[in-house]
Coordinates of C-alpha atoms and ligand atoms in Angstrom, one line a residue:
X1 CA -25.9 -15.0 134.9
X2 CA -25.2 -18.0 132.6
X3 CA -21.6 -19.3 132.9
X4 CA -19.4 -19.4 129.8
X5 CA -18.4 -22.6 128.1
X6 CA -15.7 -23.2 125.5
X7 CA -16.7 -22.8 121.8
X8 CA -18.3 -25.9 120.3
X9 CA -15.8 -28.6 119.3
X10 CA -12.8 -27.2 121.1
X11 CA -11.1 -29.3 123.8
X12 CA -9.6 -28.0 127.0
X13 CA -6.7 -29.8 128.6
X14 CA -6.1 -29.5 132.3
X15 CA -4.4 -31.6 135.0
X16 CA -3.8 -34.5 135.1
X17 CA -4.6 -35.1 131.4
X18 CA -2.7 -32.0 130.3
X19 CA 0.5 -33.6 131.6
X20 CA -0.1 -36.5 129.2
X21 CA -0.9 -34.0 126.4
X22 CA 2.5 -32.3 126.9
X23 CA 4.3 -35.7 127.1
X24 CA 2.7 -36.8 123.8
X25 CA 3.6 -33.5 122.1
X26 CA 7.1 -33.5 123.4
X27 CA 7.6 -37.2 122.4
X28 CA 6.6 -36.3 118.9
X29 CA 8.8 -33.3 118.8
X30 CA 11.7 -35.1 120.5
X31 CA 11.8 -37.8 117.9
X32 CA 12.0 -35.1 115.2
X33 CA 14.8 -33.3 117.1
X34 CA 16.8 -36.5 117.3
X35 CA 16.7 -36.7 113.5
X36 CA 18.0 -33.2 113.0
X37 CA 14.8 -31.2 112.5
X38 CA 15.1 -27.6 113.7
X39 CA 12.1 -26.0 115.4
X40 CA 10.0 -23.4 113.5
X41 CA 7.3 -21.3 115.2
X42 CA 4.7 -19.8 112.9
X43 CA 1.7 -17.6 113.1
X44 CA -1.7 -19.2 113.6
X45 CA -3.2 -17.0 110.8
X46 CA -2.1 -16.3 107.3
X47 CA -3.4 -14.8 104.0
X48 CA -6.4 -16.8 102.9
X49 CA -4.9 -17.1 99.4
X50 CA -1.9 -19.1 100.8
X51 CA -4.2 -21.9 101.9
X52 CA -6.4 -21.7 98.8
X53 CA -3.4 -22.1 96.6
X54 CA -1.4 -24.4 98.9
X55 CA -4.0 -26.9 100.1
X56 CA -6.1 -27.0 97.0
X57 CA -9.2 -25.1 95.9
X58 CA -11.3 -28.2 95.6
X59 CA -10.6 -29.8 99.0
X60 CA -13.2 -29.9 101.8
X61 CA -10.6 -28.2 104.0
X62 CA -10.6 -25.1 101.7
X63 CA -14.2 -25.1 100.5
X64 CA -16.0 -25.9 103.7
X65 CA -13.8 -25.9 106.8
X66 CA -11.7 -22.7 106.9
X67 CA -12.1 -20.1 109.6
X68 CA -11.9 -17.1 107.3
X69 CA -12.5 -13.4 108.3
X70 CA -11.7 -9.9 107.1
X71 CA -9.3 -8.1 109.4
X72 CA -9.5 -4.4 110.3
X73 CA -7.4 -3.6 107.3
X74 CA -9.8 -5.3 104.9
X75 CA -7.5 -8.3 104.3
X76 CA -8.8 -11.8 104.1
X77 CA -7.3 -13.8 106.9
X78 CA -7.6 -17.5 107.7
X79 CA -6.8 -19.5 110.9
X80 CA -4.3 -22.1 109.7
X81 CA -6.0 -25.4 108.8
X82 CA -2.7 -27.3 108.3
X83 CA 1.0 -26.6 108.7
X84 CA 2.8 -27.2 105.4
X85 CA 1.6 -24.2 103.5
X86 CA 2.7 -21.8 106.3
X87 CA 6.2 -23.5 106.5
X88 CA 6.7 -23.2 102.8
X89 CA 5.6 -19.5 103.0
X90 CA 8.2 -18.9 105.7
X91 CA 10.9 -20.9 103.8
X92 CA 10.4 -18.8 100.7
X93 CA 10.0 -15.5 102.5
X94 CA 13.2 -15.9 104.6
X95 CA 15.2 -17.7 102.0
X96 CA 15.7 -20.7 104.3
X97 CA 16.2 -22.9 101.2
X98 CA 19.4 -21.1 100.3
X99 CA 21.5 -23.0 102.7
X100 CA 22.3 -26.7 103.0
X101 CA 19.7 -29.1 101.7
X102 CA 17.6 -30.9 102.8
X103 CA 16.2 -28.1 105.0
X104 CA 14.6 -30.0 107.9
X105 CA 12.0 -28.2 110.1
X106 CA 9.6 -29.3 112.8
X107 CA 6.6 -27.4 114.3
X108 CA 3.9 -27.9 116.9
X109 CA 0.7 -25.9 117.5
X110 CA -3.0 -25.4 117.1
X111 CA -4.8 -25.9 113.8
X112 CA -8.4 -25.0 113.0
X113 CA -11.1 -26.6 110.8
X114 CA -14.8 -26.0 111.0
X115 CA -15.7 -29.7 111.0
X116 CA -18.7 -31.4 112.6
X117 CA -17.3 -32.2 116.0
X118 CA -17.2 -35.8 117.3
X119 CA -14.9 -38.0 119.3
X120 CA -11.4 -37.3 118.0
X121 CA -12.5 -34.6 115.6
X122 CA -12.3 -31.0 116.9
X123 CA -12.5 -27.5 115.5
X124 CA -9.2 -26.6 117.2
X125 CA -6.7 -29.5 117.3
X126 CA -3.0 -29.9 117.7
X127 CA -0.4 -31.2 115.4
X128 CA 3.3 -31.8 115.4
X129 CA 4.7 -31.8 111.9
X130 CA 8.0 -32.0 110.1
X131 CA 9.0 -30.9 106.6
X132 CA 12.2 -32.0 104.8
X133 CA 12.7 -29.7 101.8
X134 CA 14.9 -29.7 98.7
X135 CA 16.1 -33.3 98.3
X136 CA 14.1 -35.9 96.3
X137 CA 15.6 -38.9 98.0
X138 CA 13.3 -41.9 98.9
X139 CA 15.5 -42.4 102.0
X140 CA 14.2 -39.1 103.2
X141 CA 10.6 -40.2 102.8
X142 CA 11.5 -43.3 104.8
X143 CA 13.2 -41.1 107.5
X144 CA 10.1 -38.9 107.9
X145 CA 7.9 -42.0 108.3
X146 CA 10.4 -43.6 110.8
X147 CA 10.4 -40.4 112.9
X148 CA 6.7 -40.7 113.4
X149 CA 6.8 -44.4 114.0
X150 CA 9.5 -44.1 116.6
X151 CA 7.6 -41.4 118.5
X152 CA 4.4 -43.5 118.6
X153 CA 6.4 -46.5 119.8
X154 CA 8.2 -44.4 122.4
X155 CA 4.8 -43.4 123.8
X156 CA 4.0 -47.1 124.3
X157 CA 1.5 -47.4 121.5
X158 CA 1.2 -50.7 119.7
X159 CA -2.3 -50.8 118.3
X160 CA -1.7 -48.8 115.1
X161 CA -0.6 -49.6 111.6
X162 CA 1.2 -47.6 109.0
X163 CA -0.5 -47.5 105.6
X164 CA 1.5 -46.6 102.5
X165 CA 0.9 -45.9 98.9
X166 CA 2.2 -43.9 96.0
X167 CA 0.0 -41.2 94.3
X168 CA 2.3 -40.8 91.3
X169 CA 3.4 -37.4 90.1
X170 CA 2.7 -34.8 87.4
X171 CA 3.9 -37.2 84.7
X172 CA 1.7 -40.2 85.5
X173 CA -1.2 -38.8 87.6
X174 CA -3.1 -36.9 84.9
X175 CA -3.4 -40.0 82.7
X176 CA -4.5 -42.2 85.6
X177 CA -7.1 -39.5 86.6
X178 CA -8.6 -39.7 83.1
X179 CA -8.7 -43.5 83.2
X180 CA -10.4 -43.4 86.6
X181 CA -12.9 -40.7 85.5
X182 CA -13.7 -42.8 82.5
X183 CA -14.4 -45.8 84.7
X184 CA -16.5 -43.8 87.2
X185 CA -18.5 -42.2 84.3
X186 CA -20.0 -45.6 83.5
X187 CA -21.2 -46.2 87.1
X188 CA -24.8 -45.3 88.3
X189 CA -23.5 -42.8 90.8
X190 CA -25.7 -40.2 92.5
X191 CA -25.3 -36.6 91.5
X192 CA -23.2 -35.5 94.4
X193 CA -20.8 -38.4 94.0
X194 CA -20.7 -37.7 90.2
X195 CA -19.8 -34.1 91.0
X196 CA -17.0 -35.3 93.3
X197 CA -15.7 -37.6 90.6
X198 CA -15.4 -34.6 88.4
X199 CA -13.4 -32.6 90.9
X200 CA -11.3 -35.3 92.5
X201 CA -12.1 -38.8 91.3
X202 CA -9.7 -40.3 93.9
X203 CA -12.1 -39.4 96.7
X204 CA -14.8 -41.7 95.3
X205 CA -12.4 -44.6 95.9
X206 CA -12.5 -43.7 99.5
X207 CA -16.3 -43.6 99.8
X208 CA -17.4 -45.4 103.0
X209 CA -20.9 -46.5 101.7
X210 CA -21.0 -50.2 101.0
X211 CA -22.9 -49.8 97.7
X212 CA -20.3 -47.3 96.3
X213 CA -17.5 -49.6 97.6
X214 CA -18.9 -52.5 95.7
X215 CA -19.2 -50.4 92.5
X216 CA -15.5 -49.2 92.7
X217 CA -14.1 -52.5 93.6
X218 CA -12.6 -53.0 90.2
X219 CA -11.6 -49.4 89.6
X220 CA -8.1 -48.8 88.3
X221 CA -5.6 -48.0 91.0
X222 CA -2.8 -45.5 90.8
X223 CA -0.4 -48.0 92.1
X224 CA -0.8 -50.1 88.9
X225 CA -0.3 -47.1 86.6
X226 CA 2.8 -45.5 88.0
X227 CA 5.5 -44.3 85.7
X228 CA 8.9 -46.1 85.9
X229 CA 10.3 -43.2 87.9
X230 CA 7.5 -43.1 90.4
X231 CA 7.5 -46.9 90.7
X232 CA 11.3 -46.9 91.4
X233 CA 10.9 -44.2 94.0
X234 CA 8.1 -46.2 95.7
X235 CA 10.0 -49.4 95.7
X236 CA 13.0 -47.7 97.2
X237 CA 10.9 -46.1 100.0
X238 CA 9.7 -49.6 100.9
X239 CA 13.2 -50.9 100.9
X240 CA 14.5 -48.2 103.2
X241 CA 11.5 -48.8 105.5
X242 CA 12.6 -52.4 105.7
X243 CA 16.1 -51.3 106.5
X244 CA 14.7 -49.1 109.3
X245 CA 12.6 -51.9 110.7
X246 CA 9.4 -50.0 110.1
X247 CA 6.4 -52.2 109.4
X248 CA 3.8 -51.1 106.9
X249 CA 0.8 -52.3 104.9
X250 CA 0.0 -51.0 101.4
X251 CA -3.3 -49.3 100.9
X252 CA -3.6 -48.3 97.3
X253 CA -7.0 -46.7 98.0
X254 CA -5.7 -44.2 100.5
X255 CA -7.0 -40.7 99.9
X256 CA -5.8 -37.6 101.7
X257 CA -7.7 -34.5 102.4
X258 CA -5.0 -32.2 101.0
X259 CA -4.3 -31.9 97.3
X260 CA -0.6 -31.3 97.3
X261 CA 0.7 -34.9 97.8
X262 CA 2.7 -36.6 95.1
X263 CA 4.4 -40.0 95.1
X264 CA 4.7 -41.3 98.7
X265 CA 1.6 -41.0 100.8
X266 CA 1.1 -42.5 104.3
X267 CA -1.2 -42.6 107.2
X268 CA -0.9 -44.0 110.7
X269 CA -4.2 -45.6 111.6
X270 CA -5.3 -46.7 115.1
X271 CA -8.0 -49.2 115.4
X272 CA -9.1 -48.3 118.9
X273 CA -10.4 -44.8 117.9
X274 CA -13.6 -45.5 116.0
X275 CA -14.4 -43.4 112.9
X276 CA -11.6 -40.8 113.4
X277 CA -8.8 -43.4 113.3
X278 CA -6.0 -41.5 111.7
X279 CA -3.4 -40.5 114.3
X280 CA -1.1 -38.9 111.6
X281 CA -0.3 -38.8 108.0
X282 CA 1.8 -37.2 105.4
X283 CA 3.7 -37.6 102.2
X284 CA 5.7 -36.0 99.4
X285 CA 4.7 -32.7 97.9
X286 CA 7.1 -32.0 95.0
X287 CA 5.2 -29.2 93.3
X288 CA 4.1 -27.2 96.3
X289 CA 7.1 -24.8 96.8
X290 CA 7.0 -23.7 93.2
X291 CA 3.2 -23.3 93.3
X292 CA 3.6 -20.9 96.2
X293 CA 6.2 -18.8 94.3
X294 CA 9.4 -20.4 95.4
X295 CA 12.1 -22.5 93.8
X296 CA 11.0 -25.8 92.2
X297 CA 12.2 -27.8 95.3
X298 CA 10.8 -31.1 96.4
X299 CA 9.5 -31.7 99.9
X300 CA 8.2 -34.5 102.2
X301 CA 6.6 -34.3 105.6
X302 CA 4.0 -35.3 108.1
X303 CA 1.3 -33.9 110.4
X304 CA 0.6 -36.0 113.5
X305 CA -2.5 -35.4 115.6
X306 CA -1.6 -34.7 119.2
X307 CA -5.2 -35.0 120.4
X308 CA -5.8 -38.3 118.8
X309 CA -2.5 -39.7 119.9
X310 CA -3.5 -38.8 123.4
X311 CA -6.8 -40.6 122.9
X312 CA -4.9 -43.6 121.6
X313 CA -2.8 -43.7 124.7
X314 CA -5.9 -43.6 126.8
X315 CA -7.5 -46.4 124.8
X316 CA -4.4 -48.6 125.2
X317 CA -3.9 -47.6 128.8
X318 CA -0.3 -46.4 128.3
X319 CA 1.1 -43.4 130.0
X320 CA 3.8 -41.5 128.2
X321 CA 6.0 -39.3 130.4
X322 CA 5.5 -38.5 134.1
X323 CA 2.0 -37.2 135.0
X324 CA 2.9 -36.4 138.6
X325 CA 2.9 -32.7 139.4
X326 CA 5.8 -32.8 141.8
X327 CA 8.5 -35.0 143.3
X328 CA 8.5 -33.7 146.9
X329 CA 5.8 -32.1 149.0
X330 CA 6.5 -30.0 152.1
X331 CA 4.3 -30.6 155.2
X332 CA 4.9 -27.9 157.8
X333 CA 3.6 -28.2 161.3
X334 CA 3.5 -24.7 162.6
X335 CA 4.7 -21.2 161.5
X336 CA 8.5 -21.7 162.1
X337 CA 8.4 -25.0 160.1
X338 CA 6.5 -23.3 157.3
X339 CA 9.1 -20.5 156.9
X340 CA 11.8 -23.2 156.7
X341 CA 9.9 -25.3 154.1
X342 CA 9.1 -22.1 152.1
X343 CA 12.8 -21.3 152.1
X344 CA 13.7 -24.7 150.8
X345 CA 11.8 -24.0 147.5
X346 CA 14.6 -22.1 145.9
X347 CA 17.5 -24.7 146.5
X348 CA 15.3 -27.7 145.8
X349 CA 13.9 -26.3 142.6
X350 CA 17.3 -25.0 141.5
X351 CA 18.5 -28.6 141.9
X352 CA 15.9 -29.7 139.5
X353 CA 13.5 -31.2 142.1
X354 CA 9.8 -30.4 141.5
X355 CA 8.7 -29.1 144.9
X356 CA 5.4 -27.9 146.3
X357 CA 4.1 -27.5 149.8
X358 CA 0.9 -27.2 151.8
X359 CA -0.2 -23.6 151.8
X360 CA -3.1 -22.2 153.9
X361 CA -2.2 -23.4 157.3
X362 CA -3.6 -26.9 157.0
X363 CA -3.1 -29.4 159.8
X364 CA -1.1 -32.6 159.5
X365 CA -4.0 -34.6 158.1
X366 CA -5.0 -32.0 155.4
X367 CA -1.4 -31.4 154.4
X368 CA -0.7 -35.2 154.0
X369 CA -3.8 -35.4 151.9
X370 CA -2.3 -32.6 149.7
X371 CA 0.9 -34.6 149.5
X372 CA -0.9 -37.7 148.3
X373 CA -2.9 -35.8 145.7
X374 CA 0.1 -34.0 144.3
X375 CA 1.6 -37.3 143.1
X376 CA 4.8 -36.6 144.9
X377 CA 7.1 -39.6 145.8
X378 CA 8.2 -38.0 149.1
X379 CA 6.9 -35.7 151.8
X380 CA 9.2 -33.5 153.9
X381 CA 7.5 -33.3 157.3
X382 CA 8.8 -30.7 159.6
X383 CA 7.7 -30.0 163.2
X384 CA 9.0 -27.8 166.1
X385 CA 11.0 -30.7 167.6
X386 CA 12.7 -31.4 164.2
X387 CA 13.8 -27.8 163.9
X388 CA 15.4 -27.9 167.4
X389 CA 17.2 -31.1 166.4
X390 CA 18.2 -29.6 163.0
X391 CA 16.4 -32.5 161.1
X392 CA 13.5 -33.1 158.8
X393 CA 11.4 -36.3 158.2
X394 CA 11.7 -37.6 154.7
X395 CA 8.7 -39.8 154.2
X396 CA 8.2 -42.1 151.2
X397 CA 4.5 -41.8 150.4
X398 CA 3.9 -45.1 148.7
X399 CA 5.4 -47.2 151.5
X400 CA 5.0 -44.8 154.5
X401 CA 8.8 -45.4 155.3
X402 CA 10.2 -42.4 157.1
X403 CA 13.7 -41.4 158.0
X404 CA 15.3 -38.3 159.5
X405 CA 17.8 -36.3 157.4
X406 CA 19.8 -33.3 158.6
X407 CA 18.2 -30.0 157.5
X408 CA 21.5 -28.7 156.1
X409 CA 21.8 -31.7 153.8
X410 CA 18.2 -31.9 152.6
X411 CA 18.9 -31.1 149.0
X412 CA 21.5 -33.9 148.7
X413 CA 19.3 -36.4 150.6
X414 CA 16.2 -35.6 148.4
X415 CA 18.3 -36.0 145.2
X416 CA 19.7 -39.3 146.5
X417 CA 16.2 -40.6 147.4
X418 CA 14.9 -39.7 143.9
X419 CA 17.9 -41.4 142.4
X420 CA 19.3 -38.3 140.7
Ligands
LIG501 P1 -4.2 -33.9 107.9 O1 -3.5 -32.5 108.1 O2 -5.6 -33.8 107.5 O3 -3.3 -34.8 107.1 O4 -4.2 -34.5 109.4 C1 -3.1 -35.0 110.1 C2 -3.5 -35.5 111.4 O5 -4.1 -34.4 112.2 C3 -4.7 -36.5 111.3 O6 -4.1 -37.8 111.1 C4 -5.3 -36.4 112.7 O7 -4.6 -37.1 113.7 C5 -5.1 -34.9 113.0 N1 -6.4 -34.1 112.7 C6 -6.8 -33.6 111.5 N2 -7.9 -33.0 111.6 C7 -8.3 -33.1 112.9 C8 -9.4 -32.7 113.7 N3 -10.4 -32.0 113.2 N4 -9.5 -33.0 115.0 C9 -8.5 -33.7 115.6 N5 -7.4 -34.1 115.0 C10 -7.3 -33.8 113.6

């Protein structure tokens, strides 16, 4: 019988890497929580039409990458390719925008895109995202960006940069689009690129081929054609980022894969990751709520890649969080010792100590090996003579230092030793 393997392009995370995965995710969520974002948990599948309308009919995500199927009731269902459309759907459906604004929400979970898998690009990937709805204040754009930046720094990452631009809005973008299309129409582009220029000319600016890059070098840039209002907004975002101490570089050629962005647009790029270098991105999406049938409220948010942030940590050799599986490991020598060490599980764990012990009647050597592998700082070694004397040996695994502590005080002694 052939063994099963995971579907193509889908990562599994297991110990010890899974501990880093959780640390990365929790660091991203923790940063959002500290800025007042409330957690929202949403379904992984929605009506296909929500994404078609929300993400944009002409995007690669919608035309080529969605996992879409018909359910047993004949409805067209799609596994969520991104988070913002689902959050807006829930905000509108539950009237969450009727209270105090801005409404600030954070989410974490799996997303699905049928992309060609490669390093850092998966068909199921994980994002942490935030959305701030209902207040068109450039300080809020800067806050969203700072929440991401703080989280990356807290992980210990340094090898990334924040790229920033403004994509204008419904008042200045159409005129710019025409200007860019007129420029592109004069170039000797191949048919496929010409077609792309017709659907979304901005994408052509982001073409990676050197010959196309050379041709669009002098193309008009949105940044130079912003309306007064868009320009003022952009300048203020940059000012607030300075106030927050968040460093950025401007990239007027930035293109995002989702159509809903307006004004502020940003991406966090890590140079150690090869082709899939974006560890997160986001921006403002002022028309989206209304487009999905809600009030005409503005919004700004980000989606950060947990998988790629984890890869970035590995590339930089930084370790967010604690990857050890436990703090203390019990090493029983004999049956009586085993029952004592088993009984310690409840009080130690209740005191917040991560505790495991050697199961399966291993001898001293095997049990000590288990202790080392567990990543614990201390072993509790218990033999017959210790029981008679009412003590247990508390052994620091890194140094081999060992001291006797009274069995009745073991929880206090362990907490002291761990510095808690
Ligand atoms: P997007 O929703 O396209 O703006 O993506 C936001 C972030 O999610 C990106 O910067 C990546 O870090 C991550 N991401 C997007 N697509 C994938 C994928 N196929 N595999 C892994 N991470 C992804």
